[in-house]
Short mmCIF file of C-alpha atoms in Angstrom, two decimals:
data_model
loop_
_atom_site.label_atom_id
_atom_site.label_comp_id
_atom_site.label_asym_id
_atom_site.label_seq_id
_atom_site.Cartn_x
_atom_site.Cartn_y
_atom_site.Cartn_z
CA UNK A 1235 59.89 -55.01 -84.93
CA UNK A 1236 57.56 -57.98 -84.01
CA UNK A 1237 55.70 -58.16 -80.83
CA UNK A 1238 57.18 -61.10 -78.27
CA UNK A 1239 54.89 -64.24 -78.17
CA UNK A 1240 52.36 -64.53 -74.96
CA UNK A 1241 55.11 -66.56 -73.33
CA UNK A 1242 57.13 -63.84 -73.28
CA UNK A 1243 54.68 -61.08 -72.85
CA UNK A 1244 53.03 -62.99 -70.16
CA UNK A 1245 56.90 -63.34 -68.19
CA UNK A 1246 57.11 -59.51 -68.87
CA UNK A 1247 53.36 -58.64 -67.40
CA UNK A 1248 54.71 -60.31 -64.21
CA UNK A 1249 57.54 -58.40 -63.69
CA UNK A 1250 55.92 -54.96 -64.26
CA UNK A 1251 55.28 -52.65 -61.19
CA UNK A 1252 52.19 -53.62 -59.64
CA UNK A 1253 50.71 -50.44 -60.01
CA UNK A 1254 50.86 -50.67 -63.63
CA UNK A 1255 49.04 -53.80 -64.29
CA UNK A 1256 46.01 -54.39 -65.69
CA UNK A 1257 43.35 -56.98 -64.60
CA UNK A 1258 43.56 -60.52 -63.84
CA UNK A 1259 41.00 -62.20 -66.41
CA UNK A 1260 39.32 -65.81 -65.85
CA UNK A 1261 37.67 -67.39 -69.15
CA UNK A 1262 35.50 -70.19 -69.13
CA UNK A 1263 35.37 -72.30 -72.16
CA UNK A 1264 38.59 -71.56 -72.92
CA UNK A 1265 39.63 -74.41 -74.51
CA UNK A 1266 37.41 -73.82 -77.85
CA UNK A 1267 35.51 -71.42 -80.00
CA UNK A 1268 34.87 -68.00 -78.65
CA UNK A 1269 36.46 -68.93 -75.37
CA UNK A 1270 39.76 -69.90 -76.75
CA UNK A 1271 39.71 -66.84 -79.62
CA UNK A 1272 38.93 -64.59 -76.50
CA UNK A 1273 42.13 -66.29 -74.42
CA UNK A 1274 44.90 -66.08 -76.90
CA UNK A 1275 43.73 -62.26 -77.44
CA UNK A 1276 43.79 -61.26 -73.62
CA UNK A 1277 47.02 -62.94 -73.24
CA UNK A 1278 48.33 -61.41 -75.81
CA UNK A 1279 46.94 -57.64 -74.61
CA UNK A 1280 49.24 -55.34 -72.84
CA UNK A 1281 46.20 -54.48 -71.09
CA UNK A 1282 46.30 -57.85 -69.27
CA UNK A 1283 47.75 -58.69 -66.46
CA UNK A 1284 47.37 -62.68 -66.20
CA UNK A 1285 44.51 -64.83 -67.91
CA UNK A 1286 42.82 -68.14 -66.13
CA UNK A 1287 41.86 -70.27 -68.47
CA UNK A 1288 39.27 -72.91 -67.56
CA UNK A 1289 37.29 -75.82 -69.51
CA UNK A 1290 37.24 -80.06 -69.19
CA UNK A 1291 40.68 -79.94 -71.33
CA UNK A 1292 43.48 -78.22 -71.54
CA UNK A 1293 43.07 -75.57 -74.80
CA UNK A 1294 46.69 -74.57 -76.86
CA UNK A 1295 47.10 -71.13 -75.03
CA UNK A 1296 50.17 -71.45 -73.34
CA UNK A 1297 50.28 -67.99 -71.76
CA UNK A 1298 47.28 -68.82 -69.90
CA UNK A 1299 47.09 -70.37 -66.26
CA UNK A 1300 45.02 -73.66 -66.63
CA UNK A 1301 42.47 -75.38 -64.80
CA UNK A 1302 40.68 -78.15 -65.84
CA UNK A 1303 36.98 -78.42 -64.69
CA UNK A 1304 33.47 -78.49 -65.22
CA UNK A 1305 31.66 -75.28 -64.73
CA UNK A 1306 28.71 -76.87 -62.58
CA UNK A 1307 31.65 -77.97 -59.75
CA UNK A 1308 31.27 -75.83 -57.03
CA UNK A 1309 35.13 -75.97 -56.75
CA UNK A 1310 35.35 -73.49 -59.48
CA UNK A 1311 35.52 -70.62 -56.52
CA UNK A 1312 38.67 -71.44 -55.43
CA UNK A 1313 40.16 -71.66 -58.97
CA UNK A 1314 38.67 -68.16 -59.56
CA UNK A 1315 40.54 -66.32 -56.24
CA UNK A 1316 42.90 -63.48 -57.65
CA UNK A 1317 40.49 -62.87 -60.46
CA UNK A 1318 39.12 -59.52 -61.03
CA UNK A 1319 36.79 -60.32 -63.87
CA UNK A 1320 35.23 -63.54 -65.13
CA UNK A 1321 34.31 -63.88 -69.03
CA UNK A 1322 31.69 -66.68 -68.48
CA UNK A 1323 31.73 -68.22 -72.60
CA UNK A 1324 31.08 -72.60 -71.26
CA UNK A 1325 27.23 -72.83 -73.47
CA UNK A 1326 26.53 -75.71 -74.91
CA UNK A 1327 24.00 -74.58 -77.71
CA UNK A 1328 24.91 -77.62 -79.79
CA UNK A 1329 21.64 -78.40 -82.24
CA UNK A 1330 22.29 -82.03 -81.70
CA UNK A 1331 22.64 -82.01 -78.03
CA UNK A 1332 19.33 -83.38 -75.74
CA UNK A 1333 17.38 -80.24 -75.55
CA UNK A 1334 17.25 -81.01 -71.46
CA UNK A 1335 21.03 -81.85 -70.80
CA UNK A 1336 22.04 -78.78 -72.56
CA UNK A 1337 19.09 -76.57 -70.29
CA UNK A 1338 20.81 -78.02 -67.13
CA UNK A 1339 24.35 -77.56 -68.36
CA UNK A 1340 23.62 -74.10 -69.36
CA UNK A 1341 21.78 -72.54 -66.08
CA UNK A 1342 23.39 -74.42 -63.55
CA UNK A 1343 26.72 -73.69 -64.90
CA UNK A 1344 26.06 -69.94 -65.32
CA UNK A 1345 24.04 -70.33 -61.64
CA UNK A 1346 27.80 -71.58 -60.50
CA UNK A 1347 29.69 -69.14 -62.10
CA UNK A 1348 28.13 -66.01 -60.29
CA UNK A 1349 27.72 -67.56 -57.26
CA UNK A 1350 31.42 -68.71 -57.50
CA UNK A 1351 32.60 -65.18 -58.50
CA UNK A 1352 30.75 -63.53 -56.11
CA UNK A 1353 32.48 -66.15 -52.94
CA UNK A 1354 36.08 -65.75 -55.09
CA UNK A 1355 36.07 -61.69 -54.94
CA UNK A 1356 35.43 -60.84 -58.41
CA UNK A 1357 33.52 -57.78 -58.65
CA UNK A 1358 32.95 -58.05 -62.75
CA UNK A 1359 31.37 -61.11 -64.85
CA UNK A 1360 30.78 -60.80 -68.25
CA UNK A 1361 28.11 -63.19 -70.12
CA UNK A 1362 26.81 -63.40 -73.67
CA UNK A 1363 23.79 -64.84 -75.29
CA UNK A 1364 22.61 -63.48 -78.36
CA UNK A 1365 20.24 -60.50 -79.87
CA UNK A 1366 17.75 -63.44 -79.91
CA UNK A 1367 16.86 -62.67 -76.65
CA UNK A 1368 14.88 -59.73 -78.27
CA UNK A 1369 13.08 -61.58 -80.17
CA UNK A 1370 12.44 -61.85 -84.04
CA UNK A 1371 8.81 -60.12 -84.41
CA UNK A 1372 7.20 -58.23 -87.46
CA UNK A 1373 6.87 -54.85 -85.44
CA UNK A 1374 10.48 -55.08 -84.37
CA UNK A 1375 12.11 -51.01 -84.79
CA UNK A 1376 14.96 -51.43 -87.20
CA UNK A 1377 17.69 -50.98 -85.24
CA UNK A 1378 16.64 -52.47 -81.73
CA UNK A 1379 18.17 -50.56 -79.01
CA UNK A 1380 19.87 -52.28 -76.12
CA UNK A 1381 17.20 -51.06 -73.81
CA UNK A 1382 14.27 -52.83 -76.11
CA UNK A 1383 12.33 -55.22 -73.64
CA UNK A 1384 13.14 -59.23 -74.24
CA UNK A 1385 10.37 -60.26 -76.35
CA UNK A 1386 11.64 -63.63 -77.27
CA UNK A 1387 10.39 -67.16 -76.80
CA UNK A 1388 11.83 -70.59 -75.77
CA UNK A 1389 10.33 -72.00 -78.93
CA UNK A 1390 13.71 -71.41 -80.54
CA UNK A 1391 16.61 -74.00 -79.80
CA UNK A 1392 18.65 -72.61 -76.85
CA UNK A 1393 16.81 -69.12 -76.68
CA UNK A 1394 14.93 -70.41 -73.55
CA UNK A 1395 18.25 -70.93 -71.93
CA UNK A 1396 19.75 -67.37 -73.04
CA UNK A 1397 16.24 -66.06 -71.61
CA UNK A 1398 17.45 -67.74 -68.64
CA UNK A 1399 20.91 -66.02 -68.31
CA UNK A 1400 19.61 -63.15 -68.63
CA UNK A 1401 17.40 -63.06 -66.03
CA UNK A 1402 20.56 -64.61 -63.32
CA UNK A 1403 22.74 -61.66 -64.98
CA UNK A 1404 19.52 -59.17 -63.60
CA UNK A 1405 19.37 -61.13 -60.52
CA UNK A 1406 22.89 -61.45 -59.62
CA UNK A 1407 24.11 -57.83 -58.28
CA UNK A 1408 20.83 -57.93 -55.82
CA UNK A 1409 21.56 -61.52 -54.45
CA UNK A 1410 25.45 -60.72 -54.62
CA UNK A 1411 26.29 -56.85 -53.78
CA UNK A 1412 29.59 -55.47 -55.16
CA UNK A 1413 29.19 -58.46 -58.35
CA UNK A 1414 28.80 -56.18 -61.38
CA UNK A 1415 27.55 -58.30 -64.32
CA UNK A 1416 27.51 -57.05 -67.79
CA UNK A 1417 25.92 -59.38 -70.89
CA UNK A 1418 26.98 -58.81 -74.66
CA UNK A 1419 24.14 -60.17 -77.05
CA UNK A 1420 25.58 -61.06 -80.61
CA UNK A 1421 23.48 -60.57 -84.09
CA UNK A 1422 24.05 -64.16 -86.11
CA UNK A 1423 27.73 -65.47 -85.00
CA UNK A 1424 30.14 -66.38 -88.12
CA UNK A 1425 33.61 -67.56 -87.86
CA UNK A 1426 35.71 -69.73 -85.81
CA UNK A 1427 33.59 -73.31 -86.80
CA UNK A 1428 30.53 -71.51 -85.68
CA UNK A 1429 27.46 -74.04 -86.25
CA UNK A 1430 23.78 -72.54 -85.85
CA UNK A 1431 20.89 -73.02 -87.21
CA UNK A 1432 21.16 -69.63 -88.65
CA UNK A 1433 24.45 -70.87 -90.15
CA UNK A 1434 23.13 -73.93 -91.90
CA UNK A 1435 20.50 -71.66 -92.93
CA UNK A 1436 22.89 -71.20 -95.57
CA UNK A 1437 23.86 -75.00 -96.12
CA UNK A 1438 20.19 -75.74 -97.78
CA UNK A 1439 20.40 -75.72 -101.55
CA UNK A 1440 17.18 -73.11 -101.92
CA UNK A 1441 16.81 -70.25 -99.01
CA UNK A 1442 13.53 -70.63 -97.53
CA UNK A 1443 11.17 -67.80 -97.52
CA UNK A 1444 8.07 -67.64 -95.89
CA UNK A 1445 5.91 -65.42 -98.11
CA UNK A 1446 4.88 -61.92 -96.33
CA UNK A 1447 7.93 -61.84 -93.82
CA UNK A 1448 9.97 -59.44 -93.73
CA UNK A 1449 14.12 -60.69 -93.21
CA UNK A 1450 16.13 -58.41 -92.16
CA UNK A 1451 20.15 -60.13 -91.65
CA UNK A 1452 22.82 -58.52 -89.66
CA UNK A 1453 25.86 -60.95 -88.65
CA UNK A 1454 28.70 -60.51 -86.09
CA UNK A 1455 32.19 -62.07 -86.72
CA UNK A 1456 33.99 -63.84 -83.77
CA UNK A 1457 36.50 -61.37 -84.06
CA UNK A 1458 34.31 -58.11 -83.29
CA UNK A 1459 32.44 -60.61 -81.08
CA UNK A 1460 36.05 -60.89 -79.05
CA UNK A 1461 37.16 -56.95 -79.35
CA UNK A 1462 33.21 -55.90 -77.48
CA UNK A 1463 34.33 -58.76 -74.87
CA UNK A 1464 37.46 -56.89 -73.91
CA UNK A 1465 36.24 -53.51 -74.21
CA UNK A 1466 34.10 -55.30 -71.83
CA UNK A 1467 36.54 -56.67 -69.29
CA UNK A 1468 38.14 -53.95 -69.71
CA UNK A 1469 34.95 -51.81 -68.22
CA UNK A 1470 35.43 -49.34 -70.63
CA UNK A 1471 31.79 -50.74 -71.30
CA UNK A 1472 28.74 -51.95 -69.06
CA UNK A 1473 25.28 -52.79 -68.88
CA UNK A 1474 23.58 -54.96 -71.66
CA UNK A 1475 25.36 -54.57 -75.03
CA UNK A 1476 24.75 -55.64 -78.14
CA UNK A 1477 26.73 -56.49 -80.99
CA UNK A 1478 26.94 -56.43 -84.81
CA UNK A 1479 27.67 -55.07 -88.11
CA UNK A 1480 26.71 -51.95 -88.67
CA UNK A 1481 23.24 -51.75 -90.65
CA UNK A 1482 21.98 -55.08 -91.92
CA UNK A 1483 20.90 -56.75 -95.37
CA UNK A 1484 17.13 -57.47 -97.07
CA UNK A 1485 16.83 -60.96 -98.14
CA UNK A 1486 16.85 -60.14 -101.82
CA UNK A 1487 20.86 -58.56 -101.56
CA UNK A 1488 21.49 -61.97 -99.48
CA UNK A 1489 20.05 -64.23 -102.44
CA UNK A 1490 22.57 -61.84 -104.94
CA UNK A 1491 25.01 -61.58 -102.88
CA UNK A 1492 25.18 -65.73 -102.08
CA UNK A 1493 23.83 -66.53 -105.31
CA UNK A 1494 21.23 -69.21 -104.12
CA UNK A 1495 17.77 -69.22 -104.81
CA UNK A 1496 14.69 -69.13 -102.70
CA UNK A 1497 11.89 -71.84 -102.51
CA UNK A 1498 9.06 -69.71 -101.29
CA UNK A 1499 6.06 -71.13 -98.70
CA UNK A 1500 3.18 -69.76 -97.28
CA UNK A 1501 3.43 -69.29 -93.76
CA UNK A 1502 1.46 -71.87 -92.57
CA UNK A 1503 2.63 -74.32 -94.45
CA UNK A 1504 6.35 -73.50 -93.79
CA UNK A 1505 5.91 -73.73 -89.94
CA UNK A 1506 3.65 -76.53 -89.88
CA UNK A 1507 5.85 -78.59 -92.00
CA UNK A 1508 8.91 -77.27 -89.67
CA UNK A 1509 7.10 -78.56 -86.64
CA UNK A 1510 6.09 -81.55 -88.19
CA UNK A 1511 9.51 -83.17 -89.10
CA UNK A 1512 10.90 -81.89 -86.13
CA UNK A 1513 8.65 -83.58 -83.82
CA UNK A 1514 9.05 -86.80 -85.53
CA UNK A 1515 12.79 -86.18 -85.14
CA UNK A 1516 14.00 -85.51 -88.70
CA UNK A 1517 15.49 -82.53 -87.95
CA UNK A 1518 17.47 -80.20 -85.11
CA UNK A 1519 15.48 -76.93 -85.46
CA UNK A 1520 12.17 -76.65 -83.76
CA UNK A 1521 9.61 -74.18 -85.70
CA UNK A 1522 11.04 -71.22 -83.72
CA UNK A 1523 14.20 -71.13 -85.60
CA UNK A 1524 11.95 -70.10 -88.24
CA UNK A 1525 11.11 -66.43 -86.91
CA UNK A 1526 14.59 -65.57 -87.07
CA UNK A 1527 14.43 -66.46 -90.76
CA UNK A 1528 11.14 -64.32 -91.24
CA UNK A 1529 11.73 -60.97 -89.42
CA UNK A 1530 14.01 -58.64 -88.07
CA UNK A 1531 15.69 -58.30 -84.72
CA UNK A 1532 19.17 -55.99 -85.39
CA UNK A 1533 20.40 -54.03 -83.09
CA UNK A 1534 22.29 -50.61 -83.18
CA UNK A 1535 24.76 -51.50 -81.03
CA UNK A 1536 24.73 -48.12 -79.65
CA UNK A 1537 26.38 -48.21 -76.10
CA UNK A 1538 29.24 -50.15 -77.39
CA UNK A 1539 29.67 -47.31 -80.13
CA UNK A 1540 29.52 -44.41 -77.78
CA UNK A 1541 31.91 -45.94 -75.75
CA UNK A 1542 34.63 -45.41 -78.83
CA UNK A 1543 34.47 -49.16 -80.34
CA UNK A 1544 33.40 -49.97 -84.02
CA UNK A 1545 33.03 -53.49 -86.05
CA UNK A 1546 35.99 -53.92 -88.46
CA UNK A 1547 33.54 -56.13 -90.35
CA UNK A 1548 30.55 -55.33 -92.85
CA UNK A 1549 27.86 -57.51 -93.27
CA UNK A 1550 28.84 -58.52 -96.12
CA UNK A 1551 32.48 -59.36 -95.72
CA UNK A 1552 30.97 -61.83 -93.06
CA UNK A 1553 28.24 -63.29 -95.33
CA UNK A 1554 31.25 -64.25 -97.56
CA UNK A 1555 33.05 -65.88 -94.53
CA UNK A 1556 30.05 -67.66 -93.75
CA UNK A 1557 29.22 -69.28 -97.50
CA UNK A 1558 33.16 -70.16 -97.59
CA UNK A 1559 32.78 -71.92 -94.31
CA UNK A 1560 29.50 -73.45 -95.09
CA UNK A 1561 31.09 -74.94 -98.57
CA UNK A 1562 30.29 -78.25 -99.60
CA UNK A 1563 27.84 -79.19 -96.96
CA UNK A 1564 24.34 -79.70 -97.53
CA UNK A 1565 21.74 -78.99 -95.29
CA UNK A 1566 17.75 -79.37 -95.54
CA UNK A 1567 15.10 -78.05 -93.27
CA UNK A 1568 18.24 -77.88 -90.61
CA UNK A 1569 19.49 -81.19 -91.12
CA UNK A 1570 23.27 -81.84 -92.20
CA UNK A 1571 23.34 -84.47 -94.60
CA UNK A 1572 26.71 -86.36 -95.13
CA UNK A 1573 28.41 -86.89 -98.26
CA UNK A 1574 26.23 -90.17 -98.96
CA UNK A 1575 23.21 -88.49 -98.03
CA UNK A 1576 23.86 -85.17 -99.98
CA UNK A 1577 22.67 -86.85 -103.31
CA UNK A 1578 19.26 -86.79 -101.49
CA UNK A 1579 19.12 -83.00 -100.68
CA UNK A 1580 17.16 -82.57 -103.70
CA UNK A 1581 14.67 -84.87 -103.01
CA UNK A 1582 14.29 -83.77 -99.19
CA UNK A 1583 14.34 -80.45 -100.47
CA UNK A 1584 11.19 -81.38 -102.83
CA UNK A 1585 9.84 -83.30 -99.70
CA UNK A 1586 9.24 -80.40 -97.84
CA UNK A 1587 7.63 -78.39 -100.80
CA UNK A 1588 5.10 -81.79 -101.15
CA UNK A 1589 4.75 -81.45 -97.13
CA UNK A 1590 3.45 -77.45 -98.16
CA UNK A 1591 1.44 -78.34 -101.32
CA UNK A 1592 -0.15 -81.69 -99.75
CA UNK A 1593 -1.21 -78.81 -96.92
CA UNK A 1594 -2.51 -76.69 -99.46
CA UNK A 1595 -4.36 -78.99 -100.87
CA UNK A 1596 -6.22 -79.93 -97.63
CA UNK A 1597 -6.80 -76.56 -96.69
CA UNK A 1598 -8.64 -76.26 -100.43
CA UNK A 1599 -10.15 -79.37 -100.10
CA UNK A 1600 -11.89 -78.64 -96.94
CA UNK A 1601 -12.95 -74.99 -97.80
CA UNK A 1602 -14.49 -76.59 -101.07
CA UNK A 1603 -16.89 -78.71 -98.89
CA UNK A 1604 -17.84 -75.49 -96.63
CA UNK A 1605 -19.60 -74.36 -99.63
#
């Protein structure tokens, strides 16, 4: 017998003894990616007793109670009374979106959030960054535990802001007593029009390399991403949490596994050249965005594990989402090149192996006259 739409389900959850019910659940960003996977699937959860679903527009979840804001608008209080948890998903960690506008979206509206959660009653919020917060570093343990101290950087695009988060998530219950906040940290998001620079990693027609590092890849698809979220709300889970597949890959069963080759640089040569045609505004991805390229930072996902949930992806089942999704675009050096420009990913490929040799070169040249 099939299950009755949300519609339905949602009229049902309303009439069912009080007693019985489960939680009233806000979600911001609701209208897209994660925040509108994460809607339909609490609306649709006999768990649930009633999701608010807020963004600018209205998303295609009927079930769910709408209000149409921005996150930064102190009104959102009054739009979250009734709630018992918040699932706080309105980032903007768009690569082509002014590095400062997207700083200010991201803290004050997360700054709001609490704040308007704590005023509204809510006694749970639930955040997520990203197991970039730990930082990608060559004497990283393999896995990282969820107590492993935040070693990253704002060097990589939007990490600064997740560093951020965090530290309002560690804030919050001291400045707001009785406000429980719990943050889940994904490995590399696929699925669901994800677009990272990790992602596009995978859009360049060689793999980059730098030579010496040590990769290490784990992913996380939206859809485990969405299940640790309502264990989450749920609170059949707390604290900081990480998610993933289990276990991760090495770079060579990524290059057999995708089939692409690697163009392999030294280290130098690969950041420098990074930092070079980012700064003169060829491409997205700062140099940072190279260290999660060059070593590991998976996590073991532990707490969420001993609290009875499991992936129902591998790794690799999601590195053959990701290359489907990632089909027919062409990226170089983190730069999406349309379908006119795509003839000339070969030669910006090449461009950046001249920007390495041309360093190579100078480096020669100058220990040459030293002698």
């Amino acid at each position: 017998m099939s299950s009755p739409d949300p519609q339905v389900r949602a009229a049902r959850n309303q009439s069912t003894n009080p007693a019985t019910r489960g939680p009233v659940v806000a979600v911001t960003g609701a209208a897209s990616g994660i925040g509108a996977l994460l809607t339909e699937r609490l609306a649709a959860s006999e768990e649930i007793k009633q999701v608010i679903a807020l963004d600018e527009r209205r998303g295609d979840c009927a079930a769910a109670q709408w209000h149409i804001l921005d996150v930064r608008d102190p009104a959102i209080a009054e739009k979250l009374r009734g709630a018992d948890v918040v699932v706080h998903l309105a980032l903007d960690l768009d690569l082509e979106t002014d590095p400062a506008a997207r700083t200010a979206y991201n803290v004050r509206g997360t700054q709001t959030v609490l704040t308007a959660a704590a005023a509204a009653g809510v006694h749970r919020v639930v955040l997520c960054t990203s197991a970039m917060v730990y930082g990608a570093l060559p004497d990283n343990e393999l896995p990282l535990s969820e107590d492993a101290e935040l070693r990253a950087t704002a060097e990589a695009t939007g990490v600064g802001d997740l560093l951020e988060i965090e530290r309002l998530a560690r804030r919050a219950p001291r400045a707001h007593p009785g406000l429980n906040v719990t943050v889940v940290r994904p490995a590399v998001l696929v699925g669901g029009g994800t677009d990272t620079a990790l992602t596009r990693y995978f859009e360049s027609p060689r793999l980059l390399v730098v030579a010496g590092s040590r990769p290490a890849w784990q992913f996380c698809h939206v859809e485990d991403l969405c299940s640790a979220l309502e264990h989450a709300v749920l609170e059949k889970v707390d604290g900081e949490l990480a998610v993933g597949c289990e276990g991760w890959l090495e770079q060579e069963e990524i290059e057999e596994l995708s089939g692409i080759r690697r163009m392999e640089l030294p280290s130098a040569v690969a950041l420098g050249a990074a930092a070079r045609l980012h700064r003169i505004g060829l491409t997205p991805s700062p140099a940072g965005d190279l260290a999660y390229t060059m070593y590991p930072w998976v996590v073991s996902g532990s707490r969420l594990h001993d609290a009875g949930w499991r992936p129902q992806w591998s790794n690799e089942e999601v590195l053959a989402v990701l290359l489907e999704e990632v089909a027919g675009r062409h990226t170089v050096a983190g730069r999406r090149l349309g379908r006119k420009d795509a003839t000339a990913a070969g030669a910006a490929g090449a461009t950046v192996a001249l920007l390495g040799a041309a360093a190579v070169v100078r480096r020669a040249r100058k220990a040459r006259r030293r002698i």
